[in-house]
PDB file of C-alpha atoms in Angstrom:
ATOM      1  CA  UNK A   1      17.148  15.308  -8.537  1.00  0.00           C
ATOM      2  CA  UNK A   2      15.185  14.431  -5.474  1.00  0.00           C
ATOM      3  CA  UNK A   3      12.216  15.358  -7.341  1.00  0.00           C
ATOM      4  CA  UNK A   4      12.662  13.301 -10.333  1.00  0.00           C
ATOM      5  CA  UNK A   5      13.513  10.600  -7.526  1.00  0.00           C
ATOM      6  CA  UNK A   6      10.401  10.826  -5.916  1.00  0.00           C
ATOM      7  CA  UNK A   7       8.483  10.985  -9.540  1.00  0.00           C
ATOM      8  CA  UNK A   8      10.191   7.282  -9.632  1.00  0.00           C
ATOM      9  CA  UNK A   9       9.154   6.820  -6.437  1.00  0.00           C
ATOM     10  CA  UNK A  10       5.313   7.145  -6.973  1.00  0.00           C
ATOM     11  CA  UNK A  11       5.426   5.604 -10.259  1.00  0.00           C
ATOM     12  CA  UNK A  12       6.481   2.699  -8.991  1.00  0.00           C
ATOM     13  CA  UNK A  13       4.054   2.605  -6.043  1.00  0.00           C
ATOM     14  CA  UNK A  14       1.483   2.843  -8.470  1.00  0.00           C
ATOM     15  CA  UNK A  15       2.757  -0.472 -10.453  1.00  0.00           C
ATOM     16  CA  UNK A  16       2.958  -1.988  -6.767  1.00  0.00           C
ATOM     17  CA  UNK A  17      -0.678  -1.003  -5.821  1.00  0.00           C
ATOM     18  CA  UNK A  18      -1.613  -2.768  -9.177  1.00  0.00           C
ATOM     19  CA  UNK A  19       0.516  -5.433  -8.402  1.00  0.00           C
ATOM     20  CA  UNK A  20      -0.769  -6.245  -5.428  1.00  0.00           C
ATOM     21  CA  UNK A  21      -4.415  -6.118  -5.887  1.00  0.00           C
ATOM     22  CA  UNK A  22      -3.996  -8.523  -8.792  1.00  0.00           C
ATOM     23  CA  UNK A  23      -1.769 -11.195  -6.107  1.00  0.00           C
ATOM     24  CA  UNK A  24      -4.687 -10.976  -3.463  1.00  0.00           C
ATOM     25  CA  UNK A  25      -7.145 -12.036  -6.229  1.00  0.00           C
ATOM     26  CA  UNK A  26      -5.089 -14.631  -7.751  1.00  0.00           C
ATOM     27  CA  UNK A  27      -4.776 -15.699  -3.552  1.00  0.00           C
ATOM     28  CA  UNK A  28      -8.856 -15.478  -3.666  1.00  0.00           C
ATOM     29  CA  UNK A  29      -9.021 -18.205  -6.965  1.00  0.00           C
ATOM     30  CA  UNK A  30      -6.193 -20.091  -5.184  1.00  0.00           C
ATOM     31  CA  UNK A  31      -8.022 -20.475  -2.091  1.00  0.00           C
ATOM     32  CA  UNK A  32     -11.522 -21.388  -3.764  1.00  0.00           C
ATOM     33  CA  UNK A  33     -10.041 -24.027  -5.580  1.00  0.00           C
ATOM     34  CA  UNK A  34      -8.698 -25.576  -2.281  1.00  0.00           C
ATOM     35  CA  UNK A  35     -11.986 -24.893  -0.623  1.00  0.00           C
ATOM     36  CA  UNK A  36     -13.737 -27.115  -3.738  1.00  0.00           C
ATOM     37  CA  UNK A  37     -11.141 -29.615  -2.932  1.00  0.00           C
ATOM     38  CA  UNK A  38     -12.157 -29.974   1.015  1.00  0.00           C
ATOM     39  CA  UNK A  39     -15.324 -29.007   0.277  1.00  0.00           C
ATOM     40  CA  UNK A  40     -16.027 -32.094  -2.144  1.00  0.00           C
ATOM     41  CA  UNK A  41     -12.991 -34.451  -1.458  1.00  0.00           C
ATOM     42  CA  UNK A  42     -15.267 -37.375  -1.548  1.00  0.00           C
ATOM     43  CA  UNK A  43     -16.509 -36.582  -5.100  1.00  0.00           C
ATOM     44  CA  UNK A  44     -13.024 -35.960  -6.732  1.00  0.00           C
ATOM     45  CA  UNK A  45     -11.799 -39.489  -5.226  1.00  0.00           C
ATOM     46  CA  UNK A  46     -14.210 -41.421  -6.145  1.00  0.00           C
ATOM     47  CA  UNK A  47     -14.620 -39.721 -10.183  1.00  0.00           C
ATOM     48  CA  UNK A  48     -10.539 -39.087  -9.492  1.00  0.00           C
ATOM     49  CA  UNK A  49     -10.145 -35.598 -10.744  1.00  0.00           C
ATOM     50  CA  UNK A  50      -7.290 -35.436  -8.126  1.00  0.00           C
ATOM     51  CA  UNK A  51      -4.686 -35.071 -10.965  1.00  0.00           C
ATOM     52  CA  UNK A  52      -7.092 -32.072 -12.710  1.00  0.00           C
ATOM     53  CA  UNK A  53      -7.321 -30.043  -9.300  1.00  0.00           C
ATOM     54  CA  UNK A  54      -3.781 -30.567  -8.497  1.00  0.00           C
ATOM     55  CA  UNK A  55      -3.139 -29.172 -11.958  1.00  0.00           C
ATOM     56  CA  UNK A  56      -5.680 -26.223 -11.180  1.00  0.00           C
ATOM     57  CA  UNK A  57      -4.030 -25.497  -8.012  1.00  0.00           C
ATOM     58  CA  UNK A  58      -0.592 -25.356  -9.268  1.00  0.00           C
ATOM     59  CA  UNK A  59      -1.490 -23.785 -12.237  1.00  0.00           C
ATOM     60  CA  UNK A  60      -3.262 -20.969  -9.760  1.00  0.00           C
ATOM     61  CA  UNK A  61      -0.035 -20.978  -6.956  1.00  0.00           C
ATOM     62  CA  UNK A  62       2.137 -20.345 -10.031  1.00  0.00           C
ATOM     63  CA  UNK A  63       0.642 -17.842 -11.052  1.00  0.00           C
ATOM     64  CA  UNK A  64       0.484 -16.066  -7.160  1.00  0.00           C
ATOM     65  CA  UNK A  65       4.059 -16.582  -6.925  1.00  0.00           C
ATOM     66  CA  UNK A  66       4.886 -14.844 -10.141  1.00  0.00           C
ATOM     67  CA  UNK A  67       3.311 -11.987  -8.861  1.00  0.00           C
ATOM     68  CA  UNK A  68       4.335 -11.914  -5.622  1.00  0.00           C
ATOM     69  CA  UNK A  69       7.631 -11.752  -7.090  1.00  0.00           C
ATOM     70  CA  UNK A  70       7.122  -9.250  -9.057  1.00  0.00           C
ATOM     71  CA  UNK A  71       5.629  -7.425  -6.392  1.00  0.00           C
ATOM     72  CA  UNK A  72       7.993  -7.881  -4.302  1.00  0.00           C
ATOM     73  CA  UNK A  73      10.587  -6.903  -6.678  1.00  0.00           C
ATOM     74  CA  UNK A  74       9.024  -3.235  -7.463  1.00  0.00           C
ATOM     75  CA  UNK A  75       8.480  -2.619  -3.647  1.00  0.00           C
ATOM     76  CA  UNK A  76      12.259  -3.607  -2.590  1.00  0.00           C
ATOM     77  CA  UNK A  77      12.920  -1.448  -6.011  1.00  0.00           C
ATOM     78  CA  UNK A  78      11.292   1.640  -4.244  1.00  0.00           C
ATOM     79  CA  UNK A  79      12.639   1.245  -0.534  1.00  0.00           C
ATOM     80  CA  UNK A  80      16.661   1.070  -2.303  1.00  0.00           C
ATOM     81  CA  UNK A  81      15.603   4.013  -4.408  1.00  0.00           C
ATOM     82  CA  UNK A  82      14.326   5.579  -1.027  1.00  0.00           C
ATOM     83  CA  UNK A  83      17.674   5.143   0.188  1.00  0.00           C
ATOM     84  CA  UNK A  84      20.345   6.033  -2.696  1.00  0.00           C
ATOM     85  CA  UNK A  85      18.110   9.291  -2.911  1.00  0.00           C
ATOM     86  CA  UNK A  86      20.132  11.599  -0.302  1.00  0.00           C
ATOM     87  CA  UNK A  87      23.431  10.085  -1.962  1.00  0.00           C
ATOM     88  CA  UNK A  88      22.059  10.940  -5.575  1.00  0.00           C
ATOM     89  CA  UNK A  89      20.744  13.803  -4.929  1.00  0.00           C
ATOM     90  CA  UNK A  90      24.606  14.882  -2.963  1.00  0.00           C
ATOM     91  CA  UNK A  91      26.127  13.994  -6.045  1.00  0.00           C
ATOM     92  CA  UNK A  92      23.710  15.846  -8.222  1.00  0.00           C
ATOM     93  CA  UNK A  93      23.967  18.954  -6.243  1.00  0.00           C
ATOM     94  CA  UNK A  94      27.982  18.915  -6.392  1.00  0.00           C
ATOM     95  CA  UNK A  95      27.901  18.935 -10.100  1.00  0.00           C
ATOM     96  CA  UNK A  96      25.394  21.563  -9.765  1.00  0.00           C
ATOM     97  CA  UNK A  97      27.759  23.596  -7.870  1.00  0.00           C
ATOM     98  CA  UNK A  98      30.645  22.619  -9.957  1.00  0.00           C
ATOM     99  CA  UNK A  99      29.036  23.767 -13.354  1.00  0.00           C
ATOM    100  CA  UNK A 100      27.552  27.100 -11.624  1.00  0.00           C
ATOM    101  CA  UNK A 101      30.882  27.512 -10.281  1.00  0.00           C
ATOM    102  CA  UNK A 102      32.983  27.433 -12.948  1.00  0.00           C
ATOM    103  CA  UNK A 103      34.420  23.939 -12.221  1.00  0.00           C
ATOM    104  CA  UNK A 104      35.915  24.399  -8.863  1.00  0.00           C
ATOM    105  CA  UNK A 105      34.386  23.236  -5.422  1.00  0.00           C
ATOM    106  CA  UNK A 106      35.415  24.789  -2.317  1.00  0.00           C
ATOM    107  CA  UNK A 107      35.459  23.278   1.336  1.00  0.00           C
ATOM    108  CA  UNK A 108      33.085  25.399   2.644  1.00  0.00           C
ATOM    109  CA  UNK A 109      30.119  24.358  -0.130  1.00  0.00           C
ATOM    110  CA  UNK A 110      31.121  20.672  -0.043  1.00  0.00           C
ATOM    111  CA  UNK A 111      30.579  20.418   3.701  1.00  0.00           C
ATOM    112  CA  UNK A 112      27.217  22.841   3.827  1.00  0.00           C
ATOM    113  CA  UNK A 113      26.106  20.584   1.132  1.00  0.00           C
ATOM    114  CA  UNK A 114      26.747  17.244   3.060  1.00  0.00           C
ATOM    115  CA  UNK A 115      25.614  18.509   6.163  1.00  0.00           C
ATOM    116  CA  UNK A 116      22.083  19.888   4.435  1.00  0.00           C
ATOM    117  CA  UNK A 117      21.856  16.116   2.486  1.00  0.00           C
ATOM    118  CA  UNK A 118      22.548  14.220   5.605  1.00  0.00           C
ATOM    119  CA  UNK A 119      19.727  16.399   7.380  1.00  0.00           C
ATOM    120  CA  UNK A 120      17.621  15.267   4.961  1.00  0.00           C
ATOM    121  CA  UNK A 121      18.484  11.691   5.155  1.00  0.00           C
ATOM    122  CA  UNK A 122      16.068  10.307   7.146  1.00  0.00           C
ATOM    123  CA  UNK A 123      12.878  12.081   5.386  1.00  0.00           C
ATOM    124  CA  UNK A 124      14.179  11.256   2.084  1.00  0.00           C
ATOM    125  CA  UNK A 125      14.418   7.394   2.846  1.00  0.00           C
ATOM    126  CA  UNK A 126      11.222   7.194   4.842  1.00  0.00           C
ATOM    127  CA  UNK A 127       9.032   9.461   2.566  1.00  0.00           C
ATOM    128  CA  UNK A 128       9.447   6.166  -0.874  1.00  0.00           C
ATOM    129  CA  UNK A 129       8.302   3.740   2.572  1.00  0.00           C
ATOM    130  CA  UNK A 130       5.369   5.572   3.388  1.00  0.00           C
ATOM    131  CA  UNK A 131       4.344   5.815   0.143  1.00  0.00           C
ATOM    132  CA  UNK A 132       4.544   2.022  -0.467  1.00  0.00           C
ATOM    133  CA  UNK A 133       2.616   1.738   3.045  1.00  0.00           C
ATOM    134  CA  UNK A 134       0.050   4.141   1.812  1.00  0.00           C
ATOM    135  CA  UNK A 135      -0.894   2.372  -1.654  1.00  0.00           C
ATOM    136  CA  UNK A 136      -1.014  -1.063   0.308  1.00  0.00           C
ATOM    137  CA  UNK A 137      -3.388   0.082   3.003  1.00  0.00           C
ATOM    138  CA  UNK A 138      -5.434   1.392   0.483  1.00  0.00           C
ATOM    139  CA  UNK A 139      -5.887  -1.926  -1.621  1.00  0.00           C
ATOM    140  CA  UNK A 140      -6.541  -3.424   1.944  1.00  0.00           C
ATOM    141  CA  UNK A 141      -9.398  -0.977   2.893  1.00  0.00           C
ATOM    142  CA  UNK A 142     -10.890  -1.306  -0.910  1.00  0.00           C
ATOM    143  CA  UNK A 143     -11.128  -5.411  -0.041  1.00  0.00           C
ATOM    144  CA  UNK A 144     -12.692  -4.429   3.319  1.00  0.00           C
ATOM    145  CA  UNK A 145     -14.949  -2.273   1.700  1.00  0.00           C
ATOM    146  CA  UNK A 146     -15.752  -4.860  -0.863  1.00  0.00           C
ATOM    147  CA  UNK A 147     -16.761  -7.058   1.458  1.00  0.00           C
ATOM    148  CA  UNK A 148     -18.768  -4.985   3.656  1.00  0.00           C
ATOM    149  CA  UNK A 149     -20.914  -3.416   0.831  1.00  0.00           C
ATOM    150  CA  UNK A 150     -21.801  -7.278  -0.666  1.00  0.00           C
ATOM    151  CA  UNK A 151     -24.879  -8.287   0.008  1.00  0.00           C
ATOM    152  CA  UNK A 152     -25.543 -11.020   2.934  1.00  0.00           C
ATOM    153  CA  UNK A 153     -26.769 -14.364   2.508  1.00  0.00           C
ATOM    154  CA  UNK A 154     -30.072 -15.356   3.532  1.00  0.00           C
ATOM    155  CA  UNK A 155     -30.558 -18.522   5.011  1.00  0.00           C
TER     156      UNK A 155
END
């Protein structure tokens, strides 16, 4: 069970990875737009395209937001799994020991089992967070690395 929950786990830090590469470059348009806009505020008065970059921008923030969302919705997705794990897992090893067992439980099991689960607590909830931290700093370093490998400017 904790297996298959960690399987989840790192599936869904993959779609999160994905996820959030695709809302920093959706950032990057959103930002260039609004740099055109400062950049050449005197041009778009005076031909009026304020209404088309307006449109552009909230066309572009729209599109950020949805996903952000959905980013936000697989990470928050993986941290809860991350939690319910050690509970799952409990419950998963009880029926375990129920069907091995011919259907009955004692004390003694139900309590070693807890106490083993409750151990385990802590690494099982931090292990779906660290995972999610890992993919993220990677995206991060990828950008940094982007941007150090393109070639300067002359002037």
């Amino acid at each position: 069970v904790m297996l298959s929950l960690l399987l989840v786990n790192i599936l869904t830090t993959s779609r999160i990875k994905e996820l959030e590469a695709a809302n920093l470059a959706a950032a990057d348009k959103r930002v260039g737009l609004m740099k055109q806009v400062v950049e050449g505020a005197k041009a778009i008065k005076f031909m009026a395209w304020e209404q088309q970059y307006i449109d552009a921008i909230t066309v572009a923030r729209n599109k950020e937001v949805a996903l952000l969302r959905r980013f936000r919705f697989y990470q928050k997705l993986n941290e809860n799994l991350g939690r319910a794990n050690p509970m799952i897992s409990a419950c998963g090893a009880f029926v375990v020991f129920a069907l091995a067992d011919n259907g009955t439980l004692s004390a003694d099991n139900i309590f070693a089992v807890l106490s083993v689960f409750l151990s385990l607590r802590m690494p099982l909830i931090m292990i779906p967070m660290n995972i999610t931290i890992m993919a993220q700093f990677k995206v991060s370093m990828q950008r940094i690395e982007t941007f150090l490998l393109a070639p300067t400017a002359r002037e």
